[in-house]
mmCIF file of N, CA and C in Angstrom:
data_model
loop_
_atom_site.group_PDB
_atom_site.id
_atom_site.type_symbol
_atom_site.label_atom_id
_atom_site.label_comp_id
_atom_site.label_asym_id
_atom_site.label_seq_id
_atom_site.Cartn_x
_atom_site.Cartn_y
_atom_site.Cartn_z
ATOM 1 N N MET A 241 16.328 -10.519 3.956
ATOM 2 C CA MET A 241 15.506 -9.887 2.954
ATOM 3 C C MET A 241 16.326 -8.761 2.329
ATOM 4 N N HIS A 242 16.327 -8.706 1.021
ATOM 5 C CA HIS A 242 17.049 -7.671 0.298
ATOM 6 C C HIS A 242 16.172 -6.431 0.169
ATOM 7 N N ARG A 243 16.779 -5.263 0.110
ATOM 8 C CA ARG A 243 16.010 -4.017 0.035
ATOM 9 C C ARG A 243 15.159 -3.917 -1.223
ATOM 10 N N ASN A 244 15.540 -4.631 -2.279
ATOM 11 C CA ASN A 244 14.768 -4.576 -3.524
ATOM 12 C C ASN A 244 13.534 -5.481 -3.507
ATOM 13 N N THR A 245 13.391 -6.337 -2.517
ATOM 14 C CA THR A 245 12.242 -7.250 -2.478
ATOM 15 C C THR A 245 11.020 -6.638 -1.804
ATOM 16 N N ILE A 246 11.203 -5.592 -1.031
ATOM 17 C CA ILE A 246 10.091 -5.031 -0.257
ATOM 18 C C ILE A 246 9.003 -4.441 -1.142
ATOM 19 N N GLY A 247 9.375 -3.915 -2.304
ATOM 20 C CA GLY A 247 8.389 -3.313 -3.211
ATOM 21 C C GLY A 247 7.305 -4.290 -3.620
ATOM 22 N N GLY A 248 7.685 -5.531 -3.890
ATOM 23 C CA GLY A 248 6.706 -6.554 -4.261
ATOM 24 C C GLY A 248 5.731 -6.842 -3.140
ATOM 25 N N TYR A 249 6.228 -6.840 -1.919
ATOM 26 C CA TYR A 249 5.352 -7.083 -0.770
ATOM 27 C C TYR A 249 4.366 -5.927 -0.590
ATOM 28 N N PHE A 250 4.844 -4.696 -0.753
ATOM 29 C CA PHE A 250 3.953 -3.546 -0.640
ATOM 30 C C PHE A 250 2.884 -3.579 -1.725
ATOM 31 N N ARG A 251 3.257 -3.925 -2.965
ATOM 32 C CA ARG A 251 2.274 -4.031 -4.052
ATOM 33 C C ARG A 251 1.205 -5.074 -3.723
ATOM 34 N N GLU A 252 1.639 -6.203 -3.188
ATOM 35 C CA GLU A 252 0.692 -7.267 -2.848
ATOM 36 C C GLU A 252 -0.251 -6.837 -1.720
ATOM 37 N N LEU A 253 0.294 -6.187 -0.698
ATOM 38 C CA LEU A 253 -0.551 -5.709 0.405
ATOM 39 C C LEU A 253 -1.544 -4.655 -0.071
ATOM 40 N N GLU A 254 -1.094 -3.780 -0.978
ATOM 41 C CA GLU A 254 -1.989 -2.752 -1.510
ATOM 42 C C GLU A 254 -3.066 -3.382 -2.396
ATOM 43 N N GLU A 255 -2.672 -4.327 -3.238
ATOM 44 C CA GLU A 255 -3.625 -5.010 -4.120
ATOM 45 C C GLU A 255 -4.708 -5.736 -3.323
ATOM 46 N N ARG A 256 -4.339 -6.304 -2.205
ATOM 47 C CA ARG A 256 -5.283 -7.073 -1.385
ATOM 48 C C ARG A 256 -6.049 -6.211 -0.388
ATOM 49 N N GLY A 257 -5.773 -4.903 -0.360
ATOM 50 C CA GLY A 257 -6.556 -3.988 0.459
ATOM 51 C C GLY A 257 -6.122 -3.860 1.902
ATOM 52 N N PHE A 258 -4.899 -4.263 2.227
ATOM 53 C CA PHE A 258 -4.431 -4.142 3.610
ATOM 54 C C PHE A 258 -3.811 -2.780 3.890
ATOM 55 N N ILE A 259 -3.215 -2.165 2.868
ATOM 56 C CA ILE A 259 -2.614 -0.850 3.019
ATOM 57 C C ILE A 259 -3.037 0.030 1.851
ATOM 58 N N ARG A 260 -2.924 1.360 2.043
ATOM 59 C CA ARG A 260 -3.238 2.317 0.990
ATOM 60 C C ARG A 260 -2.252 3.472 1.091
ATOM 61 N N MET A 261 -1.695 3.889 -0.045
ATOM 62 C CA MET A 261 -0.753 5.002 -0.049
ATOM 63 C C MET A 261 -1.535 6.308 0.051
ATOM 64 N N THR A 262 -1.118 7.167 0.983
ATOM 65 C CA THR A 262 -1.776 8.461 1.137
ATOM 66 C C THR A 262 -0.950 9.582 0.539
ATOM 67 N N LYS A 263 0.351 9.372 0.428
ATOM 68 C CA LYS A 263 1.231 10.377 -0.164
ATOM 69 C C LYS A 263 2.352 9.645 -0.879
ATOM 70 N N GLY A 264 2.591 10.017 -2.129
ATOM 71 C CA GLY A 264 3.631 9.377 -2.932
ATOM 72 C C GLY A 264 5.034 9.679 -2.425
ATOM 73 N N ALA A 265 6.030 9.166 -3.130
ATOM 74 C CA ALA A 265 7.429 9.312 -2.717
ATOM 75 C C ALA A 265 8.192 10.170 -3.724
ATOM 76 N N PRO A 266 8.036 11.509 -3.669
ATOM 77 C CA PRO A 266 8.714 12.372 -4.638
ATOM 78 C C PRO A 266 10.158 12.654 -4.240
ATOM 79 N N LEU A 267 10.916 13.188 -5.191
ATOM 80 C CA LEU A 267 12.246 13.689 -4.860
ATOM 81 C C LEU A 267 12.078 15.062 -4.230
ATOM 82 N N GLY A 268 12.857 15.324 -3.204
ATOM 83 C CA GLY A 268 12.827 16.636 -2.579
ATOM 84 C C GLY A 268 13.589 17.652 -3.417
ATOM 85 N N SER A 269 13.614 18.892 -2.978
ATOM 86 C CA SER A 269 14.274 19.953 -3.739
ATOM 87 C C SER A 269 15.783 19.750 -3.852
ATOM 88 N N GLU A 270 16.396 19.041 -2.921
ATOM 89 C CA GLU A 270 17.833 18.770 -2.975
ATOM 90 C C GLU A 270 18.147 17.495 -3.745
ATOM 91 N N GLY A 271 17.138 16.817 -4.259
ATOM 92 C CA GLY A 271 17.355 15.594 -5.021
ATOM 93 C C GLY A 271 17.310 14.327 -4.187
ATOM 94 N N TYR A 272 17.032 14.448 -2.908
ATOM 95 C CA TYR A 272 16.914 13.279 -2.041
ATOM 96 C C TYR A 272 15.461 12.812 -2.027
ATOM 97 N N GLY A 273 15.267 11.507 -2.047
ATOM 98 C CA GLY A 273 13.914 10.967 -2.038
ATOM 99 C C GLY A 273 13.235 11.146 -0.688
ATOM 100 N N LYS A 274 11.938 11.332 -0.734
ATOM 101 C CA LYS A 274 11.139 11.407 0.488
ATOM 102 C C LYS A 274 10.296 10.144 0.570
ATOM 103 N N ALA A 275 10.079 9.664 1.767
ATOM 104 C CA ALA A 275 9.345 8.412 1.967
ATOM 105 C C ALA A 275 7.860 8.581 1.664
ATOM 106 N N ALA A 276 7.278 7.542 1.101
ATOM 107 C CA ALA A 276 5.830 7.509 0.884
ATOM 108 C C ALA A 276 5.142 7.325 2.233
ATOM 109 N N GLN A 277 3.891 7.736 2.309
ATOM 110 C CA GLN A 277 3.112 7.553 3.529
ATOM 111 C C GLN A 277 1.979 6.578 3.239
ATOM 112 N N TRP A 278 1.791 5.649 4.152
ATOM 113 C CA TRP A 278 0.807 4.577 3.992
ATOM 114 C C TRP A 278 -0.106 4.537 5.201
ATOM 115 N N VAL A 279 -1.324 4.017 5.016
ATOM 116 C CA VAL A 279 -2.226 3.760 6.140
ATOM 117 C C VAL A 279 -2.639 2.297 6.105
ATOM 118 N N LEU A 280 -2.907 1.761 7.278
ATOM 119 C CA LEU A 280 -3.475 0.417 7.382
ATOM 120 C C LEU A 280 -4.975 0.545 7.185
ATOM 121 N N CYS A 281 -5.536 -0.258 6.323
ATOM 122 C CA CYS A 281 -6.965 -0.142 5.992
ATOM 123 C C CYS A 281 -7.877 -0.721 7.065
ATOM 124 N N GLU A 282 -7.313 -1.226 8.146
ATOM 125 C CA GLU A 282 -8.147 -1.754 9.224
ATOM 126 C C GLU A 282 -8.256 -0.788 10.395
ATOM 127 N N MET A 283 -7.549 0.351 10.326
ATOM 128 C CA MET A 283 -7.553 1.299 11.432
ATOM 129 C C MET A 283 -7.852 2.703 10.923
ATOM 130 N N PRO A 284 -8.502 3.544 11.735
ATOM 131 C CA PRO A 284 -8.724 4.929 11.314
ATOM 132 C C PRO A 284 -7.390 5.670 11.234
ATOM 133 N N THR A 285 -7.337 6.686 10.374
ATOM 134 C CA THR A 285 -6.102 7.459 10.238
ATOM 135 C C THR A 285 -5.970 8.436 11.392
ATOM 136 N N ILE A 286 -4.806 9.023 11.485
ATOM 137 C CA ILE A 286 -4.526 9.962 12.568
ATOM 138 C C ILE A 286 -5.410 11.202 12.487
ATOM 139 N N ASP A 287 -5.862 11.542 11.266
ATOM 140 C CA ASP A 287 -6.722 12.716 11.110
ATOM 141 C C ASP A 287 -8.213 12.372 11.158
ATOM 142 N N GLY A 288 -8.543 11.151 11.575
ATOM 143 C CA GLY A 288 -9.925 10.778 11.833
ATOM 144 C C GLY A 288 -10.687 10.130 10.694
ATOM 145 N N VAL A 289 -10.021 9.853 9.558
ATOM 146 C CA VAL A 289 -10.706 9.174 8.453
ATOM 147 C C VAL A 289 -10.943 7.721 8.855
ATOM 148 N N LYS A 290 -12.181 7.269 8.701
ATOM 149 C CA LYS A 290 -12.535 5.912 9.119
ATOM 150 C C LYS A 290 -11.844 4.859 8.266
ATOM 151 N N ALA A 291 -11.610 3.712 8.860
ATOM 152 C CA ALA A 291 -11.015 2.578 8.147
ATOM 153 C C ALA A 291 -12.003 2.056 7.116
ATOM 154 N N ASP A 292 -11.492 1.654 5.941
ATOM 155 C CA ASP A 292 -12.406 1.171 4.898
ATOM 156 C C ASP A 292 -12.473 -0.356 4.820
ATOM 157 N N HIS A 293 -11.586 -1.058 5.498
ATOM 158 C CA HIS A 293 -11.590 -2.523 5.537
ATOM 159 C C HIS A 293 -11.676 -3.133 4.137
ATOM 160 N N ALA A 294 -10.933 -2.575 3.192
ATOM 161 C CA ALA A 294 -10.967 -3.029 1.799
ATOM 162 C C ALA A 294 -10.550 -4.492 1.659
ATOM 163 N N PHE A 295 -9.742 -4.982 2.567
ATOM 164 C CA PHE A 295 -9.253 -6.363 2.485
ATOM 165 C C PHE A 295 -10.374 -7.385 2.631
ATOM 166 N N ARG A 296 -11.482 -6.988 3.212
ATOM 167 C CA ARG A 296 -12.597 -7.927 3.409
ATOM 168 C C ARG A 296 -13.270 -8.325 2.099
ATOM 169 N N THR A 297 -13.178 -7.470 1.091
ATOM 170 C CA THR A 297 -13.848 -7.753 -0.184
ATOM 171 C C THR A 297 -12.891 -8.275 -1.246
ATOM 172 N N TRP A 298 -11.621 -8.450 -0.912
ATOM 173 C CA TRP A 298 -10.635 -8.912 -1.894
ATOM 174 C C TRP A 298 -10.915 -10.353 -2.299
ATOM 175 N N LYS A 299 -10.835 -10.600 -3.582
ATOM 176 C CA LYS A 299 -10.986 -11.953 -4.127
ATOM 177 C C LYS A 299 -9.772 -12.246 -4.994
ATOM 178 N N GLU A 300 -9.256 -13.449 -4.862
ATOM 179 C CA GLU A 300 -8.110 -13.844 -5.678
ATOM 180 C C GLU A 300 -8.541 -13.960 -7.134
ATOM 181 N N ARG A 301 -7.706 -13.407 -8.017
ATOM 182 C CA ARG A 301 -8.013 -13.484 -9.448
ATOM 183 C C ARG A 301 -7.864 -14.911 -9.935
ATOM 184 N N GLU A 302 -8.771 -15.298 -10.814
ATOM 185 C CA GLU A 302 -8.673 -16.638 -11.389
ATOM 186 C C GLU A 302 -7.551 -16.655 -12.408
ATOM 187 N N LYS A 303 -6.770 -17.721 -12.371
ATOM 188 C CA LYS A 303 -5.674 -17.860 -13.322
ATOM 189 C C LYS A 303 -6.235 -18.406 -14.633
ATOM 190 N N PRO A 304 -5.784 -17.850 -15.763
ATOM 191 C CA PRO A 304 -6.299 -18.347 -17.046
ATOM 192 C C PRO A 304 -5.912 -19.804 -17.276
ATOM 193 N N VAL A 305 -6.821 -20.549 -17.854
ATOM 194 C CA VAL A 305 -6.583 -21.963 -18.155
ATOM 195 C C VAL A 305 -5.884 -22.043 -19.503
ATOM 196 N N LYS A 306 -4.809 -22.813 -19.547
ATOM 197 C CA LYS A 306 -4.064 -22.958 -20.808
ATOM 198 C C LYS A 306 -4.511 -24.167 -21.570
#
């Protein structure tokens, strides 16, 4: 797996409700990137926020008919 392919997988997992970003990935003061923070939507967070199980309500979008 190439390092550039992981972004698509994260987008798909987020779209389907399996993960949610809690903190973005900004550049630090020295210009180095900081990692984004994510939570699994099936488990409570470390600070006690309940899981929302968003993946249970996900529906695949219908493809337009040509």
